[in-house]
PDB file of C-alpha atoms in Angstrom:
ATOM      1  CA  UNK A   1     -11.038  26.623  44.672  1.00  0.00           C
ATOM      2  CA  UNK A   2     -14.101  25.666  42.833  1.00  0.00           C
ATOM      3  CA  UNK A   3     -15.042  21.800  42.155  1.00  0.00           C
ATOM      4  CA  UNK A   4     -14.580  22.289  38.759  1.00  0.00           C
ATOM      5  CA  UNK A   5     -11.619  24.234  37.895  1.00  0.00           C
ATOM      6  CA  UNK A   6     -10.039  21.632  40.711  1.00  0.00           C
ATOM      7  CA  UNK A   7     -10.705  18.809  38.595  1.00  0.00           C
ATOM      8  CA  UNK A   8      -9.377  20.738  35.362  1.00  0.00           C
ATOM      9  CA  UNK A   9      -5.889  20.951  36.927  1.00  0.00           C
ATOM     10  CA  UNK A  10      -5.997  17.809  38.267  1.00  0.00           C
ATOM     11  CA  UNK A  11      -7.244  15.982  34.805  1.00  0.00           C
ATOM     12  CA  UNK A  12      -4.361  18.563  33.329  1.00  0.00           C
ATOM     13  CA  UNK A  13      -1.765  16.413  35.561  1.00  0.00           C
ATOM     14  CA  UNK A  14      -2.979  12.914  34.676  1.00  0.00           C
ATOM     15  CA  UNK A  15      -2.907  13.773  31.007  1.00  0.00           C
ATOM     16  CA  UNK A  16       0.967  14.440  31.686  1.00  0.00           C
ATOM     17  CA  UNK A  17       1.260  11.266  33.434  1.00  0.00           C
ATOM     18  CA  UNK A  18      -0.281   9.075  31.258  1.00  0.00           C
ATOM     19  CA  UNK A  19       1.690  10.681  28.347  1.00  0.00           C
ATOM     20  CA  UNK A  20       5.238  10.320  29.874  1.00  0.00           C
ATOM     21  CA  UNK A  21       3.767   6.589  30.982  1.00  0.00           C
ATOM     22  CA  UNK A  22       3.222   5.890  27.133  1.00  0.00           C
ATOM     23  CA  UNK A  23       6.417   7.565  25.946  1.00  0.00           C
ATOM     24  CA  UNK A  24       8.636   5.337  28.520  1.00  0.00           C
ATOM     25  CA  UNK A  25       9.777   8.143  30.626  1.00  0.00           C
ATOM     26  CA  UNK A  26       9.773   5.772  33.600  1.00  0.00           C
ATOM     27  CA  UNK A  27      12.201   7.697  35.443  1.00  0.00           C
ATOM     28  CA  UNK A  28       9.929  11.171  35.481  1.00  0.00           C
ATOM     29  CA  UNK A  29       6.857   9.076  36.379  1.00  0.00           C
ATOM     30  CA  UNK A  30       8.635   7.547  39.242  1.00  0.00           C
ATOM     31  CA  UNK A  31       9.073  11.552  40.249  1.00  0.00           C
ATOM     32  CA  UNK A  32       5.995  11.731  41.211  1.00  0.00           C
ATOM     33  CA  UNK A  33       6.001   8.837  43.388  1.00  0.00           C
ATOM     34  CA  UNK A  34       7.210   8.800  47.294  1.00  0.00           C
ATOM     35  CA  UNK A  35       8.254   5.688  48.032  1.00  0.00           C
ATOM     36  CA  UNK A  36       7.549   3.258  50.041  1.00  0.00           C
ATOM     37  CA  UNK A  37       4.196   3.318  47.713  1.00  0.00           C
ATOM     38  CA  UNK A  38       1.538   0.488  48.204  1.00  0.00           C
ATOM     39  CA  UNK A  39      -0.545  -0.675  45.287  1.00  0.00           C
ATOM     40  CA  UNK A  40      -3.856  -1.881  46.806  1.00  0.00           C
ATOM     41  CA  UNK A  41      -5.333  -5.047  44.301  1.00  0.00           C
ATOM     42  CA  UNK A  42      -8.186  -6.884  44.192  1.00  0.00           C
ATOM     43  CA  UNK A  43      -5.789  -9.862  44.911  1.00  0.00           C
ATOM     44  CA  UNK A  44      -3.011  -7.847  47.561  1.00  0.00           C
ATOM     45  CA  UNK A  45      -1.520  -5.354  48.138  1.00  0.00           C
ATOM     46  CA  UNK A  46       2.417  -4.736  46.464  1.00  0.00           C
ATOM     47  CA  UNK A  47       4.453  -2.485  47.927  1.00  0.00           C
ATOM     48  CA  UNK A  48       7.725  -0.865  45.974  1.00  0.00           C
ATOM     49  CA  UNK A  49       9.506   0.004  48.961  1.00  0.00           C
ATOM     50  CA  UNK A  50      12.513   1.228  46.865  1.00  0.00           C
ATOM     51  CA  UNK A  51      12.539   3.683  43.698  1.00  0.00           C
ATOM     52  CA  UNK A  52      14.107   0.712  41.838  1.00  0.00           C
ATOM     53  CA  UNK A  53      11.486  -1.287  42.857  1.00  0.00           C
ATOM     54  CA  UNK A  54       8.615   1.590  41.776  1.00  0.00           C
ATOM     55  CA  UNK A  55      10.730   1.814  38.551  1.00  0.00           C
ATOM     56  CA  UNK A  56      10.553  -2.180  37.820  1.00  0.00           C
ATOM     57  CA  UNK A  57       6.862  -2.009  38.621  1.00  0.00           C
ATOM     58  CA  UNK A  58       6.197   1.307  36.541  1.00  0.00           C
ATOM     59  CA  UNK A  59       8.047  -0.482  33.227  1.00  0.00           C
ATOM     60  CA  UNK A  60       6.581  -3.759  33.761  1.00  0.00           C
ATOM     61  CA  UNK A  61       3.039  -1.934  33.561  1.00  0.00           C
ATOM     62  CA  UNK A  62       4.411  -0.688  30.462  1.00  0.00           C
ATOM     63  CA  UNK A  63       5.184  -3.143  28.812  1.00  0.00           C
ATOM     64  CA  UNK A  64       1.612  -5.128  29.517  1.00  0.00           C
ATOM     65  CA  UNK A  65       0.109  -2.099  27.790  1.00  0.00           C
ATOM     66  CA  UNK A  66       2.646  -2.564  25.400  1.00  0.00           C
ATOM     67  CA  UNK A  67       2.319  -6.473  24.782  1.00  0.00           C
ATOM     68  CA  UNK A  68      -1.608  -5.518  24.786  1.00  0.00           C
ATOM     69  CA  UNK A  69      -1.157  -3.458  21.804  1.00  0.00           C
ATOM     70  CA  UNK A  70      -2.498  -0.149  23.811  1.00  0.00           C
ATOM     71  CA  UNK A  71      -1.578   3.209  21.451  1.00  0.00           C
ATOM     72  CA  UNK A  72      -2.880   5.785  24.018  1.00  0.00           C
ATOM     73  CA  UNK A  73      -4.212   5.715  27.424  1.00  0.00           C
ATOM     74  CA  UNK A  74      -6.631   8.471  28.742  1.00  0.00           C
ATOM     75  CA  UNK A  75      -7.238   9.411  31.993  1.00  0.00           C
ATOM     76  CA  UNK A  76     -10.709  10.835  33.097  1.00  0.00           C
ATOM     77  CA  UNK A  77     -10.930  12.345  36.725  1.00  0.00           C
ATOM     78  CA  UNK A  78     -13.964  12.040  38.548  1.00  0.00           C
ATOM     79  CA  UNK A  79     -13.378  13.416  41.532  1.00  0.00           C
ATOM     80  CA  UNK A  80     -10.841  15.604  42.806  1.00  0.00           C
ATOM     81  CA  UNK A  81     -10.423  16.170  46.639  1.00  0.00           C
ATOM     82  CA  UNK A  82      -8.348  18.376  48.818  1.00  0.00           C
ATOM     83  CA  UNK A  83      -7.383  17.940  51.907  1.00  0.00           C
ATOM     84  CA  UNK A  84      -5.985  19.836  54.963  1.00  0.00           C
ATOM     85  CA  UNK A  85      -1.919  19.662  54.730  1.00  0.00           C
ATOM     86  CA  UNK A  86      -2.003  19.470  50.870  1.00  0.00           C
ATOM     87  CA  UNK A  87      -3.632  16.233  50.683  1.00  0.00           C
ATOM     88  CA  UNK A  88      -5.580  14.862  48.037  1.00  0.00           C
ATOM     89  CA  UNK A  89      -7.405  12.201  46.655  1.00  0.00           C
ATOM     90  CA  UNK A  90      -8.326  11.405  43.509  1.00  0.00           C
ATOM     91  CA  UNK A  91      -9.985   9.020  41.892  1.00  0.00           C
ATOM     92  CA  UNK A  92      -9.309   8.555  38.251  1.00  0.00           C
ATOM     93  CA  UNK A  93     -11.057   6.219  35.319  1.00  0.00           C
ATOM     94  CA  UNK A  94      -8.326   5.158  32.650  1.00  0.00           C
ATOM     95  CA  UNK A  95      -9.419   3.529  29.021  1.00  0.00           C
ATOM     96  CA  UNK A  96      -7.163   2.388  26.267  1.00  0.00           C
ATOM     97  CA  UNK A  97      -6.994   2.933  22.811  1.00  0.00           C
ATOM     98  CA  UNK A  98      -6.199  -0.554  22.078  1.00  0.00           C
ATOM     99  CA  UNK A  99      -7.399  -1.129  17.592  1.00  0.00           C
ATOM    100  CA  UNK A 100      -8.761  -4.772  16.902  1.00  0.00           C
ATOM    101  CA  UNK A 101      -9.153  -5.605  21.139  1.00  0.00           C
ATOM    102  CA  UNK A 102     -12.810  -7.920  21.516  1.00  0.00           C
ATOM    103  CA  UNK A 103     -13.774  -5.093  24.375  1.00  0.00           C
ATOM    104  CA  UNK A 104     -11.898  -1.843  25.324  1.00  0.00           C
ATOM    105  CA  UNK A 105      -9.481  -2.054  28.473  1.00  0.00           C
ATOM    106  CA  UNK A 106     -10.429   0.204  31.342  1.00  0.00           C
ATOM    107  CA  UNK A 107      -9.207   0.855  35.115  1.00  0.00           C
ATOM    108  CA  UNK A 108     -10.283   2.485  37.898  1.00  0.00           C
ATOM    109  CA  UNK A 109      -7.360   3.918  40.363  1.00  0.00           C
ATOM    110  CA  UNK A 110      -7.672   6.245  43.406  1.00  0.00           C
ATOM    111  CA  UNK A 111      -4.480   7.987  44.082  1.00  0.00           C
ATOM    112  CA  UNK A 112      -3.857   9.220  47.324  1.00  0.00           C
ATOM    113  CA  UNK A 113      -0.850  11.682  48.326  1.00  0.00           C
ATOM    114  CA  UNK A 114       0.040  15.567  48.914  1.00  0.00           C
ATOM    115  CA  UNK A 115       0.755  18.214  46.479  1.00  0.00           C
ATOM    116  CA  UNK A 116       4.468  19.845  46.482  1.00  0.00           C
ATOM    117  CA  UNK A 117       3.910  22.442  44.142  1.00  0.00           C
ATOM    118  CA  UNK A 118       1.694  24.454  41.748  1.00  0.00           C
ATOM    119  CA  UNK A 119       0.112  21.946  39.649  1.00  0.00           C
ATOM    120  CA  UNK A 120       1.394  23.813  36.558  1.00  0.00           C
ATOM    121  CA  UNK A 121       4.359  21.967  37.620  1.00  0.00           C
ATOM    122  CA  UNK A 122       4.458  18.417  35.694  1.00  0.00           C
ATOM    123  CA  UNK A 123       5.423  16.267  39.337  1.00  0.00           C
ATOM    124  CA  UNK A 124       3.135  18.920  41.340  1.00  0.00           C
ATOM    125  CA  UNK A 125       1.549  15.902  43.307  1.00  0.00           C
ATOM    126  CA  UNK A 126       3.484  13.455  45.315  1.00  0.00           C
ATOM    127  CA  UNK A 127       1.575   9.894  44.783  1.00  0.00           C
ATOM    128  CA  UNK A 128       1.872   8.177  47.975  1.00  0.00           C
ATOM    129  CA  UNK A 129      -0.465   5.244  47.515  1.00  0.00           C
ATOM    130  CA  UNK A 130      -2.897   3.931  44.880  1.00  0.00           C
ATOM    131  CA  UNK A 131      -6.051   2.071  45.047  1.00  0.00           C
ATOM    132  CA  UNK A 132      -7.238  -0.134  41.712  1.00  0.00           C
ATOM    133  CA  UNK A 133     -10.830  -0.402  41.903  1.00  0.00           C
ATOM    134  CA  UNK A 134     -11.066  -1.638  38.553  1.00  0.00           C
ATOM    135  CA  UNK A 135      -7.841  -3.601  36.875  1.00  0.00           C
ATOM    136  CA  UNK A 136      -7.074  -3.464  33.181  1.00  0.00           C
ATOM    137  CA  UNK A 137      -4.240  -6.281  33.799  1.00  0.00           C
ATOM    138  CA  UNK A 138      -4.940  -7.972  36.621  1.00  0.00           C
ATOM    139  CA  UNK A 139      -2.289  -9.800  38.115  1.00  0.00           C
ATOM    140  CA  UNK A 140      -1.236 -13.123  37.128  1.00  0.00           C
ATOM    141  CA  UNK A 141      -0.565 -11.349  33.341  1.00  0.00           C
ATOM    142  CA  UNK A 142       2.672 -12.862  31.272  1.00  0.00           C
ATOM    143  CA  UNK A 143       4.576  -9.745  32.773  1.00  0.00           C
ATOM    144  CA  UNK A 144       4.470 -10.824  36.386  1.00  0.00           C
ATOM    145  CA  UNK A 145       5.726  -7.831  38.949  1.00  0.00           C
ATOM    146  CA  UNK A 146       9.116  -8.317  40.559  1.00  0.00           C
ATOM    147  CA  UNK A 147       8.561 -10.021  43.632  1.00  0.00           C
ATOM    148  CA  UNK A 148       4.979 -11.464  45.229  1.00  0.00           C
ATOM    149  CA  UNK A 149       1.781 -10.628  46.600  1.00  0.00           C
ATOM    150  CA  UNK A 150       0.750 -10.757  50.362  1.00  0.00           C
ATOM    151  CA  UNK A 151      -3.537 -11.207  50.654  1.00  0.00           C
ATOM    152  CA  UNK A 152      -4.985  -8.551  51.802  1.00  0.00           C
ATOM    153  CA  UNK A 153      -7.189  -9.812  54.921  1.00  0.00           C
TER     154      UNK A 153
END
């Protein structure tokens, strides 16, 4: 498939995400997750070994964005790779409508996993690990994560 109509199906599937994310469909978000799922950080690594733990983690992002007073997020893909097996990575550039902030919120994530189906289908890719290049809400925030941190060496 073409570079370009790759990354049109891809950004197609983030806009979902981040939509359901905003809504509070934690449950269909954490769909598209196979846990155990680490969260690489500039300060650690975090690792929801548990849906219940990917769940607490997914609403607790929520409500940052929430207690930040972000309306929308939009997610802008700037690279889209496939891989043999299904594999992909993708490396995604989030901003946040956020009215009256001092300087506009962005993130950088790679997300790492395999696709499971068509990605006309809204949980098409199976996230298996993300990478924050950039943090919005670092950690630390008022809405700390449910358990702690381990540095990464």
């Amino acid at each position: 498939m073409a570079q370009a109509a790759l990354t049109t199906e891809y950004q197609h599937w983030v806009d979902h995400l981040a939509g359901a994310l905003m809504r509070g469909e934690i449950g269909h978000v954490a769909d598209c997750f196979r846990t155990p799922v680490p969260f690489f950080r500039r300060c650690g690594v975090r690792t929801s070994v548990t849906r219940d733990e990917l769940m607490a983690e997914l609403a607790a992002l929520r409500a940052r964005l929430r207690a930040a007073g972000v309306q929308a997020m939009h997610g802008t893909v700037r690279r889209a790779e496939e891989r043999e097996g299904a594999r992909f990575r993708l490396d995604v550039d989030w901003s946040y409508d956020t009215p009256g902030a001092a300087e506009p919120l962005r993130a950088a994530v790679t997300f790492f996993g395999r696709r499971v189906a068509p990605l006309a289908n809204p949980c098409a890719l199976c996230i298996e690990m993300l990478d924050y290049r950039r943090e919005a809400f670092p950690m630390g925030d008022a809405s700390p994560l449910p358990h702690g941190l381990s540095p990464v060496q």
